[in-house]
């Protein structure tokens, strides 16, 4: 079951550069494990913004929330989720 | 080069059901040819709305505009395009 | 799996009162069948507006879209869907 | 009498993790007492967001405000309340 | 129990001046009966707009919806309702 | 001459609880004096929000601004003012 | 007493060019009489839009509403009024 | 003196295809004359939308309004103008 | 050449009262010099807000930007500029 | 391939004036190198705002994101990118 998520990252002003780098390293690891498992089907950077659009392929709303709230940078992201359905014109 | 497009369809009130059905048939044909050529990489229905999110894989901004403005239902769609870049955490 | 949907109804100006009444009768029948099946768990009127908030209990995004796009008044409604997850403080 | 409330939580950046955990524990206790009393009829997490939709069943506007402003995390929440009425198609 | 309502009137373009005048006469009658009963506690025109702010004093959300949806011009109004509570600084 | 004002209170994160309590006490005194003089005709709490709707009865725009900017919590409030006129259907 | 008003004109699609020209002629006459009386202190066109910003100098909210609702094109304008006060830095 | 304008075109539903084509031909002629005179320095299509961003190089606000309101499709366009100044980092 | 500017002032929370008072004194001086030179033709307070609407009479976009960015409180203001043209109904 | 970008600068309140000046010097250098290479075709200041509109001429979405995220002040800017296509009426 597919969902489109847009995630915008906003670090608070006081966060040290090393803390940010640490969070980003954890985020990369988490994100890549999700991709390898197939749960995170696609992830793209929005040009010019610290934001991404991602497509998730999960079993349920609850599983998606568990995955999203597990992101190491979750506390610093604004996430908006759009549930997707099969398009009648899709050939796949 | 990838772009995310959201398209919302709004038919004018006076359009006959047969005209709508005809436009939809043309749209399907056009959409499926685009998918077969690889230009339209993905297309999903937004749950509960007459709208889709689509991922286009094209050579240039101009080519994308030509494709989008060629949709048979183009005059009845509100389209918003977001250019995408490779995400640093993407494994593909 | 639960979803919250807000639906706003806007009939086009030219629709005759009898056509509206007919659509509303079909809508009632469809809505009540959904409630009896348990798919439509709750439906409330927004005070002062021709709009409702509804809670759907369905198997998948695709099933929800099928249900929503099957509403007799679907062409005259603006629908926005929010996927819901279990709240950690919920006792049920 | 029913109301739908959406609550979005935003902790200020300087709040310590232990303070947040303490507030969350108080919140859970308060929320569960409200559910047991029937005042808080339903509570769901919005997928991907630190937010909830809740349905309150109370005697009056004043009682609802007293309940909402009593939440331990009230100072850190943005709340929007929508009054609900019986829907003519509802079977319950 | 008090509610603030803002109502914006938009007549469709094809409505004849006599039909509008007729609706307005019915509206006046309905509004004044509500005021006499005390249900409509106050009504003011928004300067420069075909809109009003009104304060309703009713028993319940359901009663308010019944009153609002009974307005002769209901189909041509966009209404937004805000539930009000006693203010801690109010002296009345 | 009547005006509707909506005031939303946002205290900065660093303000101590005692400072807030002090401001709130001054605010109450100021608000009640305004009510006794008749300048502040009504004040209601918006259910679930640290906000109020108020009706002011004053001589002029300048007098209203003087009153509003004199509120002890003025620096921490977002205020929006709507000028009101007599409604043609009002019976008072 | 001063007010800033922004007025946006939107004629319905079916209005004939001669009807529009007639309304515009009436509007000019009405606007110029208001300027001569001093009630309409200034009027400017917003560059690129069928819209104006105007400054009114009137006795009361009620008088302003009477003036605005008397505009021949009132039914085709969206008006937003902002009450103005003397600025502490103004030298006039 | 430079201005950025965004123009969005919306033809009313009843306009015949031949009328639209005629307006578009007039528009092209007008636009190209403006470009040749240097008044319209640049014009670009927004990808996927019936809209453009244009840079105008004119003597004054009044001249710009005269140019914009002279567009053959002016009645069917929503225009928003942003005045531009020299950027301190610009090398030209 | 005329422009309407709306300026909203937001001081950061940590700014001391004496710093604010100092900035306000500089602002007053700057504003009054601009009024005496005729560049700032009018300035009004928005009732209930720390904001003003101002009319500037300047030679060019560049001159206006130089004036606005020279305001002592510029770093703490959100400014939006609307270019104005002569209104066809204006008698002055 | 052309893109329009709007960039709004917001420095956090705690940033020292010398740090800001340092960032601005780096920004100027970076911006001017981009202009000399032809990648940044135009850059204009928005009158009255700490913001710019820029036109980029690049090979791809990825190249644009690399350029934008390389701006020394990138962490303090909100950027919105609009992809542009050739306009059918453009003569160049």
mmCIF file of N, CA and C in Angstrom, chain I residues 27-85:
data_model
loop_
_atom_site.group_PDB
_atom_site.id
_atom_site.type_symbol
_atom_site.label_atom_id
_atom_site.label_comp_id
_atom_site.label_asym_id
_atom_site.label_seq_id
_atom_site.Cartn_x
_atom_site.Cartn_y
_atom_site.Cartn_z
ATOM 1 N N UNK I 27 13.844 55.485 14.567
ATOM 2 C CA UNK I 27 12.813 55.271 13.545
ATOM 3 C C UNK I 27 11.970 56.539 13.361
ATOM 4 N N UNK I 28 11.607 57.136 14.483
ATOM 5 C CA UNK I 28 10.761 58.341 14.427
ATOM 6 C C UNK I 28 11.483 59.449 13.669
ATOM 7 N N UNK I 29 12.745 59.630 13.998
ATOM 8 C CA UNK I 29 13.539 60.672 13.356
ATOM 9 C C UNK I 29 13.613 60.431 11.841
ATOM 10 N N UNK I 30 13.923 59.180 11.491
ATOM 11 C CA UNK I 30 14.060 58.803 10.074
ATOM 12 C C UNK I 30 12.733 59.006 9.344
ATOM 13 N N UNK I 31 11.658 58.548 9.990
ATOM 14 C CA UNK I 31 10.336 58.638 9.378
ATOM 15 C C UNK I 31 9.938 60.096 9.171
ATOM 16 N N UNK I 32 10.213 60.936 10.156
ATOM 17 C CA UNK I 32 9.781 62.335 10.042
ATOM 18 C C UNK I 32 10.599 63.084 8.999
ATOM 19 N N UNK I 33 11.882 62.747 8.874
ATOM 20 C CA UNK I 33 12.684 63.371 7.814
ATOM 21 C C UNK I 33 12.130 62.975 6.437
ATOM 22 N N UNK I 34 11.735 61.720 6.312
ATOM 23 C CA UNK I 34 11.147 61.270 5.046
ATOM 24 C C UNK I 34 9.837 61.988 4.739
ATOM 25 N N UNK I 35 9.053 62.236 5.779
ATOM 26 C CA UNK I 35 7.794 62.953 5.572
ATOM 27 C C UNK I 35 8.054 64.401 5.172
ATOM 28 N N UNK I 36 9.062 64.997 5.830
ATOM 29 C CA UNK I 36 9.356 66.399 5.488
ATOM 30 C C UNK I 36 9.858 66.546 4.055
ATOM 31 N N UNK I 37 10.597 65.546 3.588
ATOM 32 C CA UNK I 37 11.108 65.599 2.208
ATOM 33 C C UNK I 37 10.031 65.278 1.181
ATOM 34 N N UNK I 38 8.872 64.785 1.673
ATOM 35 C CA UNK I 38 7.798 64.425 0.745
ATOM 36 C C UNK I 38 7.884 62.996 0.238
ATOM 37 N N UNK I 39 8.951 62.284 0.564
ATOM 38 C CA UNK I 39 9.090 60.900 0.078
ATOM 39 C C UNK I 39 8.063 59.974 0.727
ATOM 40 N N UNK I 40 7.810 60.220 1.984
ATOM 41 C CA UNK I 40 6.786 59.458 2.708
ATOM 42 C C UNK I 40 5.554 60.358 2.792
ATOM 43 N N UNK I 41 4.612 60.097 1.887
ATOM 44 C CA UNK I 41 3.480 61.014 1.737
ATOM 45 C C UNK I 41 2.452 60.852 2.847
ATOM 46 N N UNK I 42 2.268 59.629 3.318
ATOM 47 C CA UNK I 42 1.284 59.361 4.381
ATOM 48 C C UNK I 42 1.739 58.156 5.174
ATOM 49 N N UNK I 43 1.407 58.149 6.456
ATOM 50 C CA UNK I 43 1.663 56.966 7.282
ATOM 51 C C UNK I 43 0.553 56.852 8.307
ATOM 52 N N UNK I 44 -0.063 55.635 8.384
ATOM 53 C CA UNK I 44 -1.148 55.388 9.329
ATOM 54 C C UNK I 44 -0.867 54.122 10.117
ATOM 55 N N UNK I 45 -1.297 54.103 11.349
ATOM 56 C CA UNK I 45 -1.254 52.900 12.178
ATOM 57 C C UNK I 45 -2.437 52.010 11.841
ATOM 58 N N UNK I 46 -2.220 50.696 11.732
ATOM 59 C CA UNK I 46 -3.326 49.744 11.602
ATOM 60 C C UNK I 46 -3.909 49.532 12.996
ATOM 61 N N UNK I 47 -5.199 49.767 13.171
ATOM 62 C CA UNK I 47 -5.812 49.714 14.506
ATOM 63 C C UNK I 47 -5.601 48.338 15.139
ATOM 64 N N UNK I 48 -4.990 48.333 16.322
ATOM 65 C CA UNK I 48 -4.809 47.093 17.083
ATOM 66 C C UNK I 48 -3.563 46.302 16.733
ATOM 67 N N UNK I 49 -2.745 46.789 15.796
ATOM 68 C CA UNK I 49 -1.571 46.025 15.379
ATOM 69 C C UNK I 49 -0.323 46.918 15.415
ATOM 70 N N UNK I 50 0.828 46.284 15.625
ATOM 71 C CA UNK I 50 2.091 47.012 15.528
ATOM 72 C C UNK I 50 2.481 46.988 14.056
ATOM 73 N N UNK I 51 1.790 47.782 13.277
ATOM 74 C CA UNK I 51 1.919 47.756 11.821
ATOM 75 C C UNK I 51 1.466 49.096 11.283
ATOM 76 N N UNK I 52 1.930 49.431 10.090
ATOM 77 C CA UNK I 52 1.454 50.641 9.446
ATOM 78 C C UNK I 52 1.218 50.408 7.961
ATOM 79 N N UNK I 53 0.359 51.235 7.395
ATOM 80 C CA UNK I 53 0.274 51.397 5.944
ATOM 81 C C UNK I 53 0.873 52.755 5.624
ATOM 82 N N UNK I 54 1.738 52.786 4.620
ATOM 83 C CA UNK I 54 2.398 54.025 4.231
ATOM 84 C C UNK I 54 2.306 54.204 2.728
ATOM 85 N N UNK I 55 2.237 55.471 2.312
ATOM 86 C CA UNK I 55 2.278 55.789 0.883
ATOM 87 C C UNK I 55 3.589 56.508 0.598
ATOM 88 N N UNK I 56 4.363 55.959 -0.325
ATOM 89 C CA UNK I 56 5.639 56.562 -0.695
ATOM 90 C C UNK I 56 5.527 57.213 -2.065
ATOM 91 N N UNK I 57 6.172 58.362 -2.204
ATOM 92 C CA UNK I 57 6.196 59.099 -3.465
ATOM 93 C C UNK I 57 7.662 59.255 -3.856
ATOM 94 N N UNK I 58 8.111 58.374 -4.764
ATOM 95 C CA UNK I 58 9.550 58.302 -5.069
ATOM 96 C C UNK I 58 9.788 58.274 -6.578
ATOM 97 N N UNK I 59 11.068 58.317 -6.933
ATOM 98 C CA UNK I 59 11.463 58.378 -8.350
ATOM 99 C C UNK I 59 11.507 57.001 -9.015
ATOM 100 N N UNK I 60 11.771 55.965 -8.212
ATOM 101 C CA UNK I 60 12.049 54.670 -8.840
ATOM 102 C C UNK I 60 11.962 53.545 -7.814
ATOM 103 N N UNK I 61 11.889 52.320 -8.327
ATOM 104 C CA UNK I 61 11.937 51.139 -7.462
ATOM 105 C C UNK I 61 13.217 51.141 -6.624
ATOM 106 N N UNK I 62 14.340 51.491 -7.254
ATOM 107 C CA UNK I 62 15.618 51.476 -6.532
ATOM 108 C C UNK I 62 15.606 52.482 -5.375
ATOM 109 N N UNK I 63 15.075 53.659 -5.640
ATOM 110 C CA UNK I 63 15.034 54.655 -4.567
ATOM 111 C C UNK I 63 14.153 54.165 -3.419
ATOM 112 N N UNK I 64 13.036 53.548 -3.764
ATOM 113 C CA UNK I 64 12.151 53.060 -2.706
ATOM 114 C C UNK I 64 12.863 51.986 -1.874
ATOM 115 N N UNK I 65 13.562 51.077 -2.532
ATOM 116 C CA UNK I 65 14.255 50.035 -1.758
ATOM 117 C C UNK I 65 15.327 50.645 -0.851
ATOM 118 N N UNK I 66 16.033 51.636 -1.357
ATOM 119 C CA UNK I 66 17.065 52.297 -0.547
ATOM 120 C C UNK I 66 16.421 52.933 0.699
ATOM 121 N N UNK I 67 15.285 53.583 0.505
ATOM 122 C CA UNK I 67 14.581 54.220 1.635
ATOM 123 C C UNK I 67 14.111 53.166 2.638
ATOM 124 N N UNK I 68 13.479 52.115 2.130
ATOM 125 C CA UNK I 68 12.905 51.116 3.042
ATOM 126 C C UNK I 68 14.003 50.367 3.800
ATOM 127 N N UNK I 69 15.068 50.011 3.096
ATOM 128 C CA UNK I 69 16.127 49.245 3.769
ATOM 129 C C UNK I 69 16.944 50.149 4.698
ATOM 130 N N UNK I 70 16.734 51.451 4.619
ATOM 131 C CA UNK I 70 17.418 52.367 5.525
ATOM 132 C C UNK I 70 16.677 52.582 6.838
ATOM 133 N N UNK I 71 15.464 52.072 6.963
ATOM 134 C CA UNK I 71 14.708 52.238 8.216
ATOM 135 C C UNK I 71 15.495 51.603 9.365
ATOM 136 N N UNK I 72 15.677 52.325 10.482
ATOM 137 C CA UNK I 72 16.423 51.759 11.619
ATOM 138 C C UNK I 72 15.850 50.420 12.112
ATOM 139 N N UNK I 73 14.566 50.218 11.963
ATOM 140 C CA UNK I 73 13.957 48.964 12.426
ATOM 141 C C UNK I 73 13.774 47.967 11.281
ATOM 142 N N UNK I 74 14.439 48.214 10.145
ATOM 143 C CA UNK I 74 14.248 47.379 8.938
ATOM 144 C C UNK I 74 14.427 45.892 9.215
ATOM 145 N N UNK I 75 15.436 45.548 10.022
ATOM 146 C CA UNK I 75 15.713 44.127 10.281
ATOM 147 C C UNK I 75 14.573 43.453 11.050
ATOM 148 N N UNK I 76 13.714 44.261 11.654
ATOM 149 C CA UNK I 76 12.628 43.703 12.472
ATOM 150 C C UNK I 76 11.261 43.931 11.839
ATOM 151 N N UNK I 77 11.256 44.266 10.552
ATOM 152 C CA UNK I 77 9.971 44.525 9.893
ATOM 153 C C UNK I 77 9.784 43.580 8.711
ATOM 154 N N UNK I 78 8.533 43.152 8.531
ATOM 155 C CA UNK I 78 8.111 42.444 7.332
ATOM 156 C C UNK I 78 7.391 43.481 6.478
ATOM 157 N N UNK I 79 7.903 43.727 5.277
ATOM 158 C CA UNK I 79 7.352 44.787 4.433
ATOM 159 C C UNK I 79 6.799 44.173 3.158
ATOM 160 N N UNK I 80 5.620 44.635 2.769
ATOM 161 C CA UNK I 80 5.076 44.234 1.465
ATOM 162 C C UNK I 80 4.695 45.494 0.696
ATOM 163 N N UNK I 81 5.211 45.597 -0.540
ATOM 164 C CA UNK I 81 5.043 46.804 -1.354
ATOM 165 C C UNK I 81 4.087 46.535 -2.508
ATOM 166 N N UNK I 82 3.149 47.438 -2.728
ATOM 167 C CA UNK I 82 2.218 47.364 -3.861
ATOM 168 C C UNK I 82 2.385 48.608 -4.725
ATOM 169 N N UNK I 83 2.809 48.451 -5.980
ATOM 170 C CA UNK I 83 2.917 49.631 -6.844
ATOM 171 C C UNK I 83 1.533 50.156 -7.224
ATOM 172 N N UNK I 84 1.377 51.471 -7.223
ATOM 173 C CA UNK I 84 0.091 52.114 -7.503
ATOM 174 C C UNK I 84 0.158 52.908 -8.800
ATOM 175 N N UNK I 85 -0.969 52.964 -9.485
ATOM 176 C CA UNK I 85 -1.070 53.796 -10.690
ATOM 177 C C UNK I 85 -2.237 54.761 -10.500
#
